[in-house]
Amino acid sequence: MAEMKPSIMVIFGASGDLAHIKIFPALYSLWEDGFFPDNFFIVGFARTKLNDDVFRKTIFNSLNLNCRKKPIDEDEFTNFAKHVFYLASKYDEYSSYDALGGFIGSKAKEYNMPKNVVYYLSTPPSVYIDVIDGINNAKLTSSEYKGDGFSRIVIEKPFGYDYESAKNLNGKILSVFKEEEIYRIDHYLGKETVQNILAFRFANAIFEPVWNNKFIDHIQISALESIGVGFRSGYFDKAGIIRDMMQNHMMQLLSLVAIEPPPLPDADDLRNEKVKLLKSVRPFSLNDIKKYTVRGQYDRGIIGNKQVLSYKEEEGVPPETLTETYVALKLFIDNYRWAGVPFYLRSGKRLKIHKTEIAIFFKKLPYSLFAKVGIENIKQNSIIITIQPNEGIAINFGAKTPGFKLDIEPVNMVFNYKSSFKLSPPDAYERLIYDVIVGDQTLFARYDDMLIAWQLITSIINGWSKTGAPVFPNYEAGTFGPEDAEELINSDGRIWNN
Ligand code: NDP
Ligand code: BG6
């Protein structure tokens, strides 16, 4: 395994939610598992007036709520906290970045280490440009260090609002950092189960020969959530589920399940294959948008015996909102492997269940021996890759039921992470932060796959502005989404794998 080099991680927006819920728990787990080198420092950069001690206390409290290592041992934490600092700063004042430069320089000098710096942008996107300008103005990039260290930048989602804004943001970042220094996070790529898609497909001789349109009837990719928008309505109402889930997580799942085997399992080869795949997704005409896309917004309903509000009634959501909280799409990949195979994608909030899965359905038998003896409708074979919860893979096939009578019933052969490996997979952020520090971009989006995904999604969003919004709300919370989404798949003689 690659070793983390002595380095400094600067977290912009360190007083915020993501820093406390995901970034610090991941850093603490990495530290506890012995991944940190001696000289590894974390510095929070945000406007809130805190000092090092108060900042460390807020981290201790949030680790006890959010870290997989909880409860946190106070002595252990005291040792960890020696690596953590805080700079009360302003994003749009150059003097704050000069102070940051002073901090980096003094640590490098004191510990005789290169200026290896990871900048983590964990602020709202509206602040990104100020931060990039500030870093540039204070000459805190590797090109200025002239070989005395690396600089890397981590960008959270949303990366832009549409194709044009993503392209502009990309251009801005590229004016200061090189592509090999830019880490665009899609936390789905850090999930063990998502990485396992490639192992499953390309490390087993039995699956690849049937992974194509000769054998596969259709593929469903579902990310269903029972939670609502919570406290993130300010962001969500501008994004909708199409930007929040489809442009990033769902497109990454689609890519991994459908790409060609890369020559090497490394960042460049893998991302080249993803680009080829996304370029082969058939563009949506206006007619396709009408036929093959469904939008939904949740109404009041019952989830887990609790009455929940409609989306329009959630705090901070404008009552006249036309933002979708559910999307289903049917798309085609125009290449040799997938010609004619429909991919059905759906994602939504406040649904009956919480699960993310990829369901691969195989074609029916060309001829059934058992039909002759009255056994009709043998279920299609399927492979269900469950990303979460109950991470694992199930292969569904027909087996003879015990007894003298000939009958065939579907059965599951199941691989489950917990029972096979006796441990739960680490949080995606642990893996991704580790990869940034060791400099591995394999699990991060590259500018071109990100932009192609935006191109597709922007064409749908633009199409929707022409076709007009449906009457919202159009599905009850606690159900599986709008009726039109059922119709989208039922009209092809198929059903969603609920
Ligand atoms: P927060 O709204 O909590 O913002 C983080 C920090 O940014 C705040 O504590 C604040 O610190 C600073 N900030 C600077 N300008 C503003 C502003 N105009 N409004 C609000 N805060 C500001 O965001 P999160 O921590 O939730 O998210 C950070 C980034 O990560 C965002 O881009 C978000 O989209 C993304 N993300 C978040 C997820 C989550 O679950 N929270 C999941 C996936 C991505 P201060 O005032 O001290 O400077
Ligand atoms: C985030 C979205 O990127 O992913 C959220 O902004 C969504 O709206 C979340 O809830 C889902 O992530 P996970 O890991 O819980 O499936």
PDB file of N, CA, C and O and ligand atoms in Angstrom, residues 12-22 45-49 86 89 91 120-128 156-158 187 231-232 235 429, ligand 1:
ATOM      1  N   PHE A  12     -11.121  24.123   3.929  1.00  0.00           N
ATOM      2  CA  PHE A  12     -11.896  25.364   3.852  1.00  0.00           C
ATOM      3  C   PHE A  12     -13.343  25.038   4.215  1.00  0.00           C
ATOM      4  O   PHE A  12     -13.896  24.047   3.735  1.00  0.00           O
ATOM      5  N   GLY A  13     -13.948  25.872   5.052  1.00  0.00           N
ATOM      6  CA  GLY A  13     -15.307  25.572   5.525  1.00  0.00           C
ATOM      7  C   GLY A  13     -15.282  24.547   6.641  1.00  0.00           C
ATOM      8  O   GLY A  13     -16.231  23.766   6.830  1.00  0.00           O
ATOM      9  N   ALA A  14     -14.174  24.574   7.423  1.00  0.00           N
ATOM     10  CA  ALA A  14     -13.965  23.529   8.440  1.00  0.00           C
ATOM     11  C   ALA A  14     -14.966  23.597   9.596  1.00  0.00           C
ATOM     12  O   ALA A  14     -15.069  22.648  10.375  1.00  0.00           O
ATOM     13  N   SER A  15     -15.691  24.724   9.710  1.00  0.00           N
ATOM     14  CA  SER A  15     -16.674  24.813  10.795  1.00  0.00           C
ATOM     15  C   SER A  15     -17.967  24.106  10.407  1.00  0.00           C
ATOM     16  O   SER A  15     -18.882  24.006  11.211  1.00  0.00           O
ATOM     17  N   GLY A  16     -18.058  23.636   9.159  1.00  0.00           N
ATOM     18  CA  GLY A  16     -19.345  23.196   8.620  1.00  0.00           C
ATOM     19  C   GLY A  16     -19.681  21.736   8.848  1.00  0.00           C
ATOM     20  O   GLY A  16     -18.948  20.972   9.485  1.00  0.00           O
ATOM     21  N   ASP A  17     -20.808  21.425   8.238  1.00  0.00           N
ATOM     22  CA  ASP A  17     -21.414  20.125   8.415  1.00  0.00           C
ATOM     23  C   ASP A  17     -20.595  18.961   7.845  1.00  0.00           C
ATOM     24  O   ASP A  17     -20.302  17.986   8.540  1.00  0.00           O
ATOM     25  N   LEU A  18     -20.210  19.098   6.604  1.00  0.00           N
ATOM     26  CA  LEU A  18     -19.493  17.997   5.958  1.00  0.00           C
ATOM     27  C   LEU A  18     -18.173  17.708   6.681  1.00  0.00           C
ATOM     28  O   LEU A  18     -17.804  16.551   6.896  1.00  0.00           O
ATOM     29  N   ALA A  19     -17.493  18.793   7.081  1.00  0.00           N
ATOM     30  CA  ALA A  19     -16.217  18.623   7.782  1.00  0.00           C
ATOM     31  C   ALA A  19     -16.430  17.799   9.049  1.00  0.00           C
ATOM     32  O   ALA A  19     -15.645  16.892   9.352  1.00  0.00           O
ATOM     33  N   HIS A  20     -17.505  18.098   9.771  1.00  0.00           N
ATOM     34  CA  HIS A  20     -17.721  17.407  11.051  1.00  0.00           C
ATOM     35  C   HIS A  20     -18.324  16.018  10.875  1.00  0.00           C
ATOM     36  O   HIS A  20     -18.019  15.101  11.638  1.00  0.00           O
ATOM     37  N   ILE A  21     -19.185  15.866   9.872  1.00  0.00           N
ATOM     38  CA  ILE A  21     -19.886  14.577   9.735  1.00  0.00           C
ATOM     39  C   ILE A  21     -19.056  13.540   8.978  1.00  0.00           C
ATOM     40  O   ILE A  21     -19.108  12.356   9.260  1.00  0.00           O
ATOM     41  N   LYS A  22     -18.273  14.020   8.002  1.00  0.00           N
ATOM     42  CA  LYS A  22     -17.560  13.060   7.138  1.00  0.00           C
ATOM     43  C   LYS A  22     -16.033  13.196   7.182  1.00  0.00           C
ATOM     44  O   LYS A  22     -15.318  12.207   7.299  1.00  0.00           O
ATOM     45  N   PHE A  45      -9.872  26.214   8.013  1.00  0.00           N
ATOM     46  CA  PHE A  45      -9.864  27.597   7.521  1.00  0.00           C
ATOM     47  C   PHE A  45     -11.328  27.985   7.343  1.00  0.00           C
ATOM     48  O   PHE A  45     -12.018  27.414   6.501  1.00  0.00           O
ATOM     49  N   ALA A  46     -11.824  28.887   8.175  1.00  0.00           N
ATOM     50  CA  ALA A  46     -13.237  29.298   8.050  1.00  0.00           C
ATOM     51  C   ALA A  46     -13.420  30.622   8.777  1.00  0.00           C
ATOM     52  O   ALA A  46     -12.522  31.071   9.503  1.00  0.00           O
ATOM     53  N   ARG A  47     -14.606  31.226   8.568  1.00  0.00           N
ATOM     54  CA  ARG A  47     -14.827  32.565   9.144  1.00  0.00           C
ATOM     55  C   ARG A  47     -15.153  32.522  10.625  1.00  0.00           C
ATOM     56  O   ARG A  47     -14.821  33.450  11.359  1.00  0.00           O
ATOM     57  N   THR A  48     -15.839  31.481  11.057  1.00  0.00           N
ATOM     58  CA  THR A  48     -16.276  31.406  12.455  1.00  0.00           C
ATOM     59  C   THR A  48     -15.085  31.611  13.376  1.00  0.00           C
ATOM     60  O   THR A  48     -14.025  31.011  13.166  1.00  0.00           O
ATOM     61  N   LYS A  49     -15.295  32.471  14.385  1.00  0.00           N
ATOM     62  CA  LYS A  49     -14.157  32.776  15.273  1.00  0.00           C
ATOM     63  C   LYS A  49     -13.979  31.671  16.301  1.00  0.00           C
ATOM     64  O   LYS A  49     -14.777  31.531  17.231  1.00  0.00           O
ATOM     65  N   TYR A  86      -6.446  25.630  13.720  1.00  0.00           N
ATOM     66  CA  TYR A  86      -7.560  26.394  13.134  1.00  0.00           C
ATOM     67  C   TYR A  86      -7.110  27.807  12.831  1.00  0.00           C
ATOM     68  O   TYR A  86      -6.436  28.441  13.661  1.00  0.00           O
ATOM     69  N   SER A  89     -10.496  32.941   9.380  1.00  0.00           N
ATOM     70  CA  SER A  89     -10.042  33.612   8.157  1.00  0.00           C
ATOM     71  C   SER A  89     -11.232  34.127   7.357  1.00  0.00           C
ATOM     72  O   SER A  89     -12.373  33.794   7.638  1.00  0.00           O
ATOM     73  N   TYR A  91     -12.663  34.226   3.367  1.00  0.00           N
ATOM     74  CA  TYR A  91     -12.406  33.608   2.058  1.00  0.00           C
ATOM     75  C   TYR A  91     -11.995  34.636   1.004  1.00  0.00           C
ATOM     76  O   TYR A  91     -11.289  34.312   0.065  1.00  0.00           O
ATOM     77  N   TYR A 120      -8.808  21.208   0.709  1.00  0.00           N
ATOM     78  CA  TYR A 120     -10.121  20.549   0.631  1.00  0.00           C
ATOM     79  C   TYR A 120     -11.207  21.625   0.676  1.00  0.00           C
ATOM     80  O   TYR A 120     -11.367  22.301   1.690  1.00  0.00           O
ATOM     81  N   LEU A 121     -11.929  21.770  -0.432  1.00  0.00           N
ATOM     82  CA  LEU A 121     -12.978  22.792  -0.495  1.00  0.00           C
ATOM     83  C   LEU A 121     -14.289  22.228   0.041  1.00  0.00           C
ATOM     84  O   LEU A 121     -15.037  21.562  -0.684  1.00  0.00           O
ATOM     85  N   SER A 122     -14.546  22.521   1.315  1.00  0.00           N
ATOM     86  CA  SER A 122     -15.779  22.024   1.920  1.00  0.00           C
ATOM     87  C   SER A 122     -16.690  23.199   2.281  1.00  0.00           C
ATOM     88  O   SER A 122     -17.298  23.235   3.348  1.00  0.00           O
ATOM     89  N   THR A 123     -16.736  24.148   1.366  1.00  0.00           N
ATOM     90  CA  THR A 123     -17.623  25.318   1.540  1.00  0.00           C
ATOM     91  C   THR A 123     -18.746  25.209   0.518  1.00  0.00           C
ATOM     92  O   THR A 123     -18.654  24.402  -0.408  1.00  0.00           O
ATOM     93  N   PRO A 124     -19.775  26.067   0.613  1.00  0.00           N
ATOM     94  CA  PRO A 124     -20.722  26.123  -0.504  1.00  0.00           C
ATOM     95  C   PRO A 124     -19.964  26.521  -1.776  1.00  0.00           C
ATOM     96  O   PRO A 124     -18.980  27.278  -1.704  1.00  0.00           O
ATOM     97  N   PRO A 125     -20.416  26.040  -2.940  1.00  0.00           N
ATOM     98  CA  PRO A 125     -19.694  26.312  -4.199  1.00  0.00           C
ATOM     99  C   PRO A 125     -19.506  27.792  -4.493  1.00  0.00           C
ATOM    100  O   PRO A 125     -18.562  28.173  -5.175  1.00  0.00           O
ATOM    101  N   SER A 126     -20.382  28.647  -3.946  1.00  0.00           N
ATOM    102  CA  SER A 126     -20.271  30.085  -4.221  1.00  0.00           C
ATOM    103  C   SER A 126     -18.923  30.635  -3.734  1.00  0.00           C
ATOM    104  O   SER A 126     -18.501  31.709  -4.166  1.00  0.00           O
ATOM    105  N   VAL A 127     -18.248  29.913  -2.855  1.00  0.00           N
ATOM    106  CA  VAL A 127     -16.990  30.403  -2.268  1.00  0.00           C
ATOM    107  C   VAL A 127     -15.761  29.884  -3.043  1.00  0.00           C
ATOM    108  O   VAL A 127     -14.657  30.387  -2.877  1.00  0.00           O
ATOM    109  N   TYR A 128     -15.963  28.870  -3.902  1.00  0.00           N
ATOM    110  CA  TYR A 128     -14.820  28.192  -4.540  1.00  0.00           C
ATOM    111  C   TYR A 128     -13.869  29.169  -5.245  1.00  0.00           C
ATOM    112  O   TYR A 128     -12.655  29.056  -5.134  1.00  0.00           O
ATOM    113  N   GLU A 156     -15.707  19.350  -3.708  1.00  0.00           N
ATOM    114  CA  GLU A 156     -16.923  18.614  -3.371  1.00  0.00           C
ATOM    115  C   GLU A 156     -17.976  18.812  -4.462  1.00  0.00           C
ATOM    116  O   GLU A 156     -17.867  19.715  -5.291  1.00  0.00           O
ATOM    117  N   LYS A 157     -18.959  17.990  -4.463  1.00  0.00           N
ATOM    118  CA  LYS A 157     -20.095  18.220  -5.335  1.00  0.00           C
ATOM    119  C   LYS A 157     -21.016  19.249  -4.697  1.00  0.00           C
ATOM    120  O   LYS A 157     -20.958  19.381  -3.471  1.00  0.00           O
ATOM    121  N   PRO A 158     -21.839  20.003  -5.365  1.00  0.00           N
ATOM    122  CA  PRO A 158     -22.009  19.932  -6.804  1.00  0.00           C
ATOM    123  C   PRO A 158     -20.874  20.644  -7.532  1.00  0.00           C
ATOM    124  O   PRO A 158     -20.469  21.728  -7.142  1.00  0.00           O
ATOM    125  N   HIS A 187     -18.546  10.615  -3.803  1.00  0.00           N
ATOM    126  CA  HIS A 187     -18.267   9.675  -2.709  1.00  0.00           C
ATOM    127  C   HIS A 187     -18.728   8.241  -3.024  1.00  0.00           C
ATOM    128  O   HIS A 187     -18.270   7.299  -2.408  1.00  0.00           O
ATOM    129  N   PHE A 231     -32.081  19.396   6.294  1.00  0.00           N
ATOM    130  CA  PHE A 231     -31.737  20.814   6.441  1.00  0.00           C
ATOM    131  C   PHE A 231     -31.075  21.359   5.165  1.00  0.00           C
ATOM    132  O   PHE A 231     -30.595  22.475   5.147  1.00  0.00           O
ATOM    133  N   ARG A 232     -31.029  20.541   4.099  1.00  0.00           N
ATOM    134  CA  ARG A 232     -30.291  20.975   2.896  1.00  0.00           C
ATOM    135  C   ARG A 232     -31.200  21.539   1.803  1.00  0.00           C
ATOM    136  O   ARG A 232     -30.850  21.549   0.635  1.00  0.00           O
ATOM    137  N   TYR A 235     -29.868  24.203  -0.739  1.00  0.00           N
ATOM    138  CA  TYR A 235     -29.100  23.636  -1.850  1.00  0.00           C
ATOM    139  C   TYR A 235     -30.004  22.796  -2.754  1.00  0.00           C
ATOM    140  O   TYR A 235     -30.020  22.961  -3.976  1.00  0.00           O
ATOM    141  N   TYR A 429     -15.410   8.105   2.543  1.00  0.00           N
ATOM    142  CA  TYR A 429     -14.518   9.258   2.703  1.00  0.00           C
ATOM    143  C   TYR A 429     -13.125   8.848   3.194  1.00  0.00           C
ATOM    144  O   TYR A 429     -12.141   9.506   2.891  1.00  0.00           O
TER     145      TYR A 429
HETATM  146  P1  NDP B   1     -22.170  24.164   5.086  1.00  0.00           P
HETATM  147  O1  NDP B   1     -23.324  24.997   4.629  1.00  0.00           O
HETATM  148  O2  NDP B   1     -22.178  23.585   6.456  1.00  0.00           O
HETATM  149  O3  NDP B   1     -20.885  25.081   4.841  1.00  0.00           O
HETATM  150  C1  NDP B   1     -19.578  24.780   5.278  1.00  0.00           C
HETATM  151  C2  NDP B   1     -18.950  26.042   5.811  1.00  0.00           C
HETATM  152  O4  NDP B   1     -18.730  26.943   4.750  1.00  0.00           O
HETATM  153  C3  NDP B   1     -19.775  26.789   6.803  1.00  0.00           C
HETATM  154  O5  NDP B   1     -19.580  26.277   8.114  1.00  0.00           O
HETATM  155  C4  NDP B   1     -19.258  28.202   6.668  1.00  0.00           C
HETATM  156  O6  NDP B   1     -18.189  28.371   7.570  1.00  0.00           O
HETATM  157  C5  NDP B   1     -18.660  28.256   5.277  1.00  0.00           C
HETATM  158  N1  NDP B   1     -19.334  29.211   4.405  1.00  0.00           N
HETATM  159  C6  NDP B   1     -18.747  30.101   3.602  1.00  0.00           C
HETATM  160  N2  NDP B   1     -19.614  30.793   2.920  1.00  0.00           N
HETATM  161  C7  NDP B   1     -20.808  30.375   3.256  1.00  0.00           C
HETATM  162  C8  NDP B   1     -22.120  30.721   2.851  1.00  0.00           C
HETATM  163  N3  NDP B   1     -22.343  31.640   1.938  1.00  0.00           N
HETATM  164  N4  NDP B   1     -23.131  30.049   3.411  1.00  0.00           N
HETATM  165  C9  NDP B   1     -22.903  29.084   4.317  1.00  0.00           C
HETATM  166  N5  NDP B   1     -21.670  28.741   4.726  1.00  0.00           N
HETATM  167  C10 NDP B   1     -20.639  29.372   4.200  1.00  0.00           C
HETATM  168  O7  NDP B   1     -21.942  23.067   3.978  1.00  0.00           O
HETATM  169  P2  NDP B   1     -21.582  21.541   4.139  1.00  0.00           P
HETATM  170  O8  NDP B   1     -20.499  21.408   5.124  1.00  0.00           O
HETATM  171  O9  NDP B   1     -22.837  20.791   4.292  1.00  0.00           O
HETATM  172  O10 NDP B   1     -21.066  21.200   2.673  1.00  0.00           O
HETATM  173  C11 NDP B   1     -19.844  21.653   2.181  1.00  0.00           C
HETATM  174  C12 NDP B   1     -19.724  21.273   0.729  1.00  0.00           C
HETATM  175  O11 NDP B   1     -19.834  19.861   0.604  1.00  0.00           O
HETATM  176  C13 NDP B   1     -20.828  21.833  -0.160  1.00  0.00           C
HETATM  177  O12 NDP B   1     -20.299  22.098  -1.426  1.00  0.00           O
HETATM  178  C14 NDP B   1     -21.833  20.708  -0.239  1.00  0.00           C
HETATM  179  O13 NDP B   1     -22.608  20.764  -1.406  1.00  0.00           O
HETATM  180  C15 NDP B   1     -20.909  19.508  -0.233  1.00  0.00           C
HETATM  181  N6  NDP B   1     -21.540  18.280   0.236  1.00  0.00           N
HETATM  182  C16 NDP B   1     -22.119  18.248   1.469  1.00  0.00           C
HETATM  183  C17 NDP B   1     -22.713  17.073   1.912  1.00  0.00           C
HETATM  184  C18 NDP B   1     -23.328  16.987   3.290  1.00  0.00           C
HETATM  185  O14 NDP B   1     -23.855  15.919   3.603  1.00  0.00           O
HETATM  186  N7  NDP B   1     -23.295  18.026   4.100  1.00  0.00           N
HETATM  187  C19 NDP B   1     -22.738  15.853   1.063  1.00  0.00           C
HETATM  188  C20 NDP B   1     -22.059  16.002  -0.194  1.00  0.00           C
HETATM  189  C21 NDP B   1     -21.491  17.186  -0.563  1.00  0.00           C
HETATM  190  P3  NDP B   1     -17.785  29.792   8.121  1.00  0.00           P
HETATM  191  O15 NDP B   1     -19.000  30.640   8.203  1.00  0.00           O
HETATM  192  O16 NDP B   1     -17.181  29.478   9.455  1.00  0.00           O
HETATM  193  O17 NDP B   1     -16.801  30.292   7.136  1.00  0.00           O
END
